[in-house]
């Protein structure tokens, strides 16, 4: 290849990197059984269209849940969900990653139901080394009961980013250097569940579940997992080797400018609680809040 060809190739490669800066790879739609299995009350899960769609059912007798077949250390995990419609007060739909150790790590989506006509609340939380208490709550800018929307987590050694569709709604940076634990050595499984939590979910438990609307149904599709499988210490070490996977690359080590602007849009227009700004609860600003640029 002559110098002109080398220059053209260089430009094309860099344009490709810029175009994908910060945005995870496109999720691949796969059936439920490729990556998941029921974890409890399997009789409350219905499979449609050859398993490409799953419906979780909640009635007075039980909710239900499922989990990934394998554990992962870093990667991109997403699911398309359509939440319980109508009067969903007291009902919680969850999608989360969690390890099983005593000082566990966890990354949470929790969708808190509400009375008919009142918006869902999406609560996120990040646990590191067994410590959580990092709640953020937002309203969504669409009705999550009308159609499927994508909810995803990008997790690498630099940051955790939580997305709704292509909008980052939360970032949690690796702040180990300033004394904040970060999930880096405990593989996690992916879980989802639908259950009754009317003791706390809606207006602090004041609104109770109206069982006349049961069974409540949450629908799922596009069961995408692109992660580094890890169970043994040797596999954990392999997954911890920076630079080996696409999510380790520079483009995914921080949000880009447009993504930070989207995050600020969410903070300004839709955020109803952010632990980083709760001075009554945290008179001293938690160390990670400044690092996350999420005030």
Coordinates of C-alpha atoms in Angstrom, one line a residue:
X1 CA 0.0 0.0 0.0
X2 CA 1.4 3.5 -1.0
X3 CA 1.5 6.5 1.4
X4 CA -1.8 7.8 0.0
X5 CA -3.5 4.5 0.7
X6 CA -2.0 4.4 4.2
X7 CA -3.3 8.0 4.9
X8 CA -6.8 7.1 3.6
X9 CA -6.9 4.0 5.8
X10 CA -5.7 6.0 8.8
X11 CA -8.4 8.6 8.3
X12 CA -11.2 6.0 7.8
X13 CA -10.1 4.2 11.0
X14 CA -10.1 7.4 13.1
X15 CA -13.5 8.5 11.6
X16 CA -14.9 5.1 12.6
X17 CA -13.6 5.5 16.2
X18 CA -15.0 9.0 16.5
X19 CA -18.4 7.9 15.1
X20 CA -18.7 5.2 17.8
X21 CA -17.2 7.3 20.6
X22 CA -18.8 6.3 23.9
X23 CA -21.8 4.5 22.3
X24 CA -22.0 0.7 23.1
X25 CA -22.2 -1.7 20.3
X26 CA -25.7 -2.4 18.9
X27 CA -27.5 -5.0 21.0
X28 CA -28.2 -8.3 19.2
X29 CA -31.8 -9.6 19.6
X30 CA -31.6 -13.2 20.9
X31 CA -34.3 -15.5 22.4
X32 CA -34.7 -15.9 26.2
X33 CA -33.2 -19.3 26.4
X34 CA -29.9 -18.3 24.8
X35 CA -28.8 -16.5 27.9
X36 CA -31.4 -16.8 30.7
X37 CA -33.4 -19.3 32.8
X38 CA -36.2 -19.0 35.4
X39 CA -35.0 -18.4 38.9
X40 CA -38.3 -18.7 40.9
X41 CA -42.0 -19.3 40.2
X42 CA -41.3 -20.5 36.6
X43 CA -45.0 -21.1 36.1
X44 CA -45.5 -17.4 36.2
X45 CA -43.4 -16.9 33.0
X46 CA -45.0 -17.2 29.6
X47 CA -42.9 -17.5 26.4
X48 CA -44.1 -16.2 23.1
X49 CA -42.9 -16.3 19.5
X50 CA -40.5 -19.2 20.1
X51 CA -39.0 -17.5 23.2
X52 CA -38.2 -14.2 21.6
X53 CA -40.6 -12.6 24.1
X54 CA -41.2 -13.5 27.7
X55 CA -44.0 -12.3 29.9
X56 CA -43.7 -12.2 33.7
X57 CA -46.9 -12.4 35.7
X58 CA -47.7 -11.2 39.2
X59 CA -50.8 -12.2 41.1
X60 CA -51.7 -12.5 44.7
X61 CA -50.0 -15.9 45.0
X62 CA -46.6 -15.0 43.6
X63 CA -44.4 -12.9 41.4
X64 CA -41.6 -14.4 39.4
X65 CA -38.0 -13.9 38.1
X66 CA -35.2 -15.1 35.9
X67 CA -31.4 -14.9 35.8
X68 CA -28.6 -15.3 33.4
X69 CA -27.1 -18.8 33.0
X70 CA -23.6 -17.5 33.4
X71 CA -21.7 -14.9 35.4
X72 CA -19.8 -12.0 33.9
X73 CA -17.0 -9.5 34.8
X74 CA -17.5 -6.4 32.6
X75 CA -19.4 -6.0 29.3
X76 CA -22.6 -4.7 27.8
X77 CA -26.0 -6.0 29.0
X78 CA -29.4 -4.9 27.7
X79 CA -33.0 -5.9 27.6
X80 CA -36.1 -4.4 26.0
X81 CA -39.0 -4.1 28.4
X82 CA -42.6 -3.0 28.4
X83 CA -43.8 -2.4 31.9
X84 CA -47.1 -3.2 33.7
X85 CA -49.8 -0.9 32.4
X86 CA -52.8 0.7 34.2
X87 CA -52.9 0.8 37.9
X88 CA -49.4 -0.5 38.9
X89 CA -49.1 1.0 42.4
X90 CA -47.1 -1.3 44.7
X91 CA -45.7 -3.3 41.8
X92 CA -41.9 -3.3 41.1
X93 CA -40.2 -4.5 38.0
X94 CA -36.4 -5.0 38.3
X95 CA -33.5 -5.5 36.0
X96 CA -30.1 -5.7 37.8
X97 CA -26.6 -7.2 37.9
X98 CA -25.5 -8.7 41.2
X99 CA -22.7 -10.8 42.7
X100 CA -23.4 -13.3 45.4
X101 CA -20.7 -12.5 47.9
X102 CA -21.4 -11.1 51.4
X103 CA -19.8 -7.7 50.4
X104 CA -21.7 -7.8 47.1
X105 CA -21.6 -5.6 44.1
X106 CA -24.9 -4.6 42.3
X107 CA -26.1 -2.4 39.6
X108 CA -29.9 -1.8 39.7
X109 CA -32.8 -0.7 37.6
X110 CA -36.0 -0.7 39.7
X111 CA -39.3 0.5 38.0
X112 CA -41.7 1.6 40.7
X113 CA -45.4 1.4 39.7
X114 CA -48.0 4.1 40.3
X115 CA -51.7 4.8 40.2
X116 CA -53.3 5.1 36.8
X117 CA -52.3 8.4 35.1
X118 CA -49.3 8.9 37.4
X119 CA -45.8 8.3 35.9
X120 CA -43.5 5.4 36.7
X121 CA -40.4 6.2 38.7
X122 CA -37.1 4.6 37.6
X123 CA -34.8 4.2 40.6
X124 CA -31.2 3.2 40.0
X125 CA -28.6 2.2 42.6
X126 CA -25.0 1.0 42.6
X127 CA -23.6 -1.2 45.4
X128 CA -19.9 -1.7 45.8
X129 CA -18.3 -3.9 48.4
X130 CA -21.8 -4.3 50.1
X131 CA -22.4 -0.5 50.3
X132 CA -25.3 1.0 48.4
X133 CA -27.4 4.0 49.5
X134 CA -26.6 5.7 46.1
X135 CA -30.2 6.0 44.9
X136 CA -31.2 8.2 42.0
X137 CA -34.8 8.6 40.8
X138 CA -36.1 9.9 37.5
X139 CA -39.3 10.1 35.6
X140 CA -39.1 8.8 32.0
X141 CA -39.8 11.0 29.0
X142 CA -42.1 8.4 27.5
X143 CA -44.8 6.0 28.7
X144 CA -42.9 2.7 29.4
X145 CA -46.1 0.7 29.3
X146 CA -47.0 1.5 25.7
X147 CA -44.0 0.0 23.8
X148 CA -40.7 -1.8 24.3
X149 CA -37.7 0.4 25.3
X150 CA -34.1 -0.6 25.8
X151 CA -32.5 -0.5 29.2
X152 CA -28.8 -1.3 29.4
X153 CA -25.6 -1.3 31.4
X154 CA -22.1 -0.7 30.1
X155 CA -19.5 -1.9 32.7
X156 CA -15.8 -1.7 32.3
X157 CA -12.8 -1.0 34.6
X158 CA -13.3 2.8 34.1
X159 CA -17.0 3.4 34.6
X160 CA -20.5 2.0 34.8
X161 CA -23.0 3.7 32.5
X162 CA -26.7 3.1 32.7
X163 CA -28.7 3.8 29.6
X164 CA -32.4 4.2 28.7
X165 CA -32.5 3.7 24.9
X166 CA -29.4 5.6 23.8
X167 CA -29.6 8.2 26.6
X168 CA -27.1 7.8 29.5
X169 CA -29.1 8.5 32.7
X170 CA -26.3 7.7 35.1
X171 CA -22.5 7.3 35.3
X172 CA -20.5 5.8 38.1
X173 CA -16.8 6.3 37.6
X174 CA -14.0 4.2 39.0
X175 CA -12.9 6.2 42.0
X176 CA -10.7 3.7 43.8
X177 CA -7.9 6.2 43.8
X178 CA -9.9 8.4 46.2
X179 CA -11.1 5.6 48.4
X180 CA -14.4 4.6 46.8
X181 CA -14.8 0.9 46.0
X182 CA -15.6 -0.1 42.4
X183 CA -16.9 -3.5 41.1
X184 CA -13.8 -5.0 39.5
X185 CA -13.2 -8.5 40.8
X186 CA -16.7 -10.1 41.6
X187 CA -18.4 -11.6 38.6
X188 CA -22.1 -10.8 38.4
X189 CA -25.2 -12.5 37.0
X190 CA -28.0 -10.6 35.4
X191 CA -31.5 -10.8 37.0
X192 CA -35.0 -9.6 36.4
X193 CA -38.1 -9.9 38.6
X194 CA -41.7 -8.8 39.0
X195 CA -43.0 -8.6 42.6
X196 CA -45.3 -6.9 45.0
X197 CA -43.6 -4.3 47.1
X198 CA -46.5 -2.2 48.3
X199 CA -44.9 -1.8 51.7
X200 CA -42.5 0.8 50.2
X201 CA -42.7 1.2 46.4
X202 CA -45.3 3.8 45.8
X203 CA -45.4 6.9 48.0
X204 CA -43.4 5.1 50.7
X205 CA -46.0 2.4 51.0
X206 CA -49.0 4.6 51.3
X207 CA -50.5 3.3 48.0
X208 CA -51.3 -0.4 48.1
X209 CA -51.6 -2.9 45.3
X210 CA -55.0 -3.1 43.7
X211 CA -55.3 -6.8 43.2
X212 CA -58.5 -6.4 41.1
X213 CA -56.2 -5.6 38.2
X214 CA -54.2 -8.9 38.5
X215 CA -52.5 -10.6 36.9
X216 CA -50.0 -7.8 36.2
X217 CA -47.8 -8.4 33.2
X218 CA -44.3 -7.1 32.3
X219 CA -43.0 -8.1 28.9
X220 CA -39.4 -8.6 27.7
X221 CA -37.5 -9.1 24.5
X222 CA -34.0 -8.7 23.0
X223 CA -32.1 -10.6 25.7
X224 CA -28.7 -9.3 24.8
X225 CA -25.5 -10.2 26.7
X226 CA -22.0 -9.3 25.5
X227 CA -19.8 -9.9 28.5
X228 CA -16.6 -11.6 29.7
X229 CA -17.7 -14.9 31.2
X230 CA -16.0 -15.4 34.6
X231 CA -16.4 -18.0 37.4
X232 CA -12.9 -19.2 38.4
X233 CA -10.1 -16.9 39.6
X234 CA -8.3 -17.6 36.4
X235 CA -11.2 -16.3 34.3
X236 CA -11.5 -13.3 36.6
X237 CA -7.9 -12.5 35.8
X238 CA -8.4 -12.8 32.1
X239 CA -11.5 -10.5 32.2
X240 CA -9.4 -8.0 34.2
X241 CA -6.8 -7.6 31.5
X242 CA -7.4 -4.1 30.1
X243 CA -7.4 -3.6 26.3
X244 CA -8.6 -7.1 25.3
X245 CA -12.3 -6.3 24.8
X246 CA -14.1 -3.6 22.8
X247 CA -15.5 -2.0 26.0
X248 CA -12.0 -1.4 27.3
X249 CA -11.1 0.9 24.4
X250 CA -10.6 4.6 24.9
X251 CA -13.9 5.5 23.4
X252 CA -15.7 3.8 26.3
X253 CA -13.6 5.1 29.2
X254 CA -15.7 8.2 29.5
X255 CA -18.9 9.8 28.1
X256 CA -18.4 12.0 25.1
X257 CA -19.7 15.6 24.9
X258 CA -23.1 14.7 23.4
X259 CA -23.6 12.0 26.0
X260 CA -22.8 14.4 28.9
X261 CA -25.3 16.9 27.4
X262 CA -27.9 14.1 27.4
X263 CA -27.1 13.2 31.0
X264 CA -27.5 16.9 32.0
X265 CA -30.8 17.0 30.1
X266 CA -32.0 14.1 32.3
X267 CA -30.8 15.7 35.4
X268 CA -32.4 19.1 34.7
X269 CA -35.8 17.8 33.3
X270 CA -36.5 14.4 34.8
X271 CA -34.5 13.8 38.0
X272 CA -36.6 13.9 41.2
X273 CA -34.0 12.5 43.6
X274 CA -30.2 12.4 43.5
X275 CA -28.3 11.2 46.6
X276 CA -25.4 13.5 45.4
X277 CA -27.5 16.6 46.1
X278 CA -29.2 15.4 49.3
X279 CA -27.3 17.5 51.9
X280 CA -29.7 16.5 54.7
X281 CA -28.8 12.8 54.2
X282 CA -25.1 13.5 53.2
X283 CA -23.9 16.8 54.7
X284 CA -20.5 15.9 53.2
X285 CA -20.6 15.3 49.5
X286 CA -19.9 11.7 48.7
X287 CA -16.5 11.5 47.1
X288 CA -17.6 9.9 43.8
X289 CA -20.2 12.6 43.1
X290 CA -17.7 15.1 41.9
X291 CA -15.7 12.5 39.9
X292 CA -18.9 11.4 38.2
X293 CA -19.7 15.0 37.0
X294 CA -23.3 14.2 37.9
X295 CA -24.5 17.0 40.1

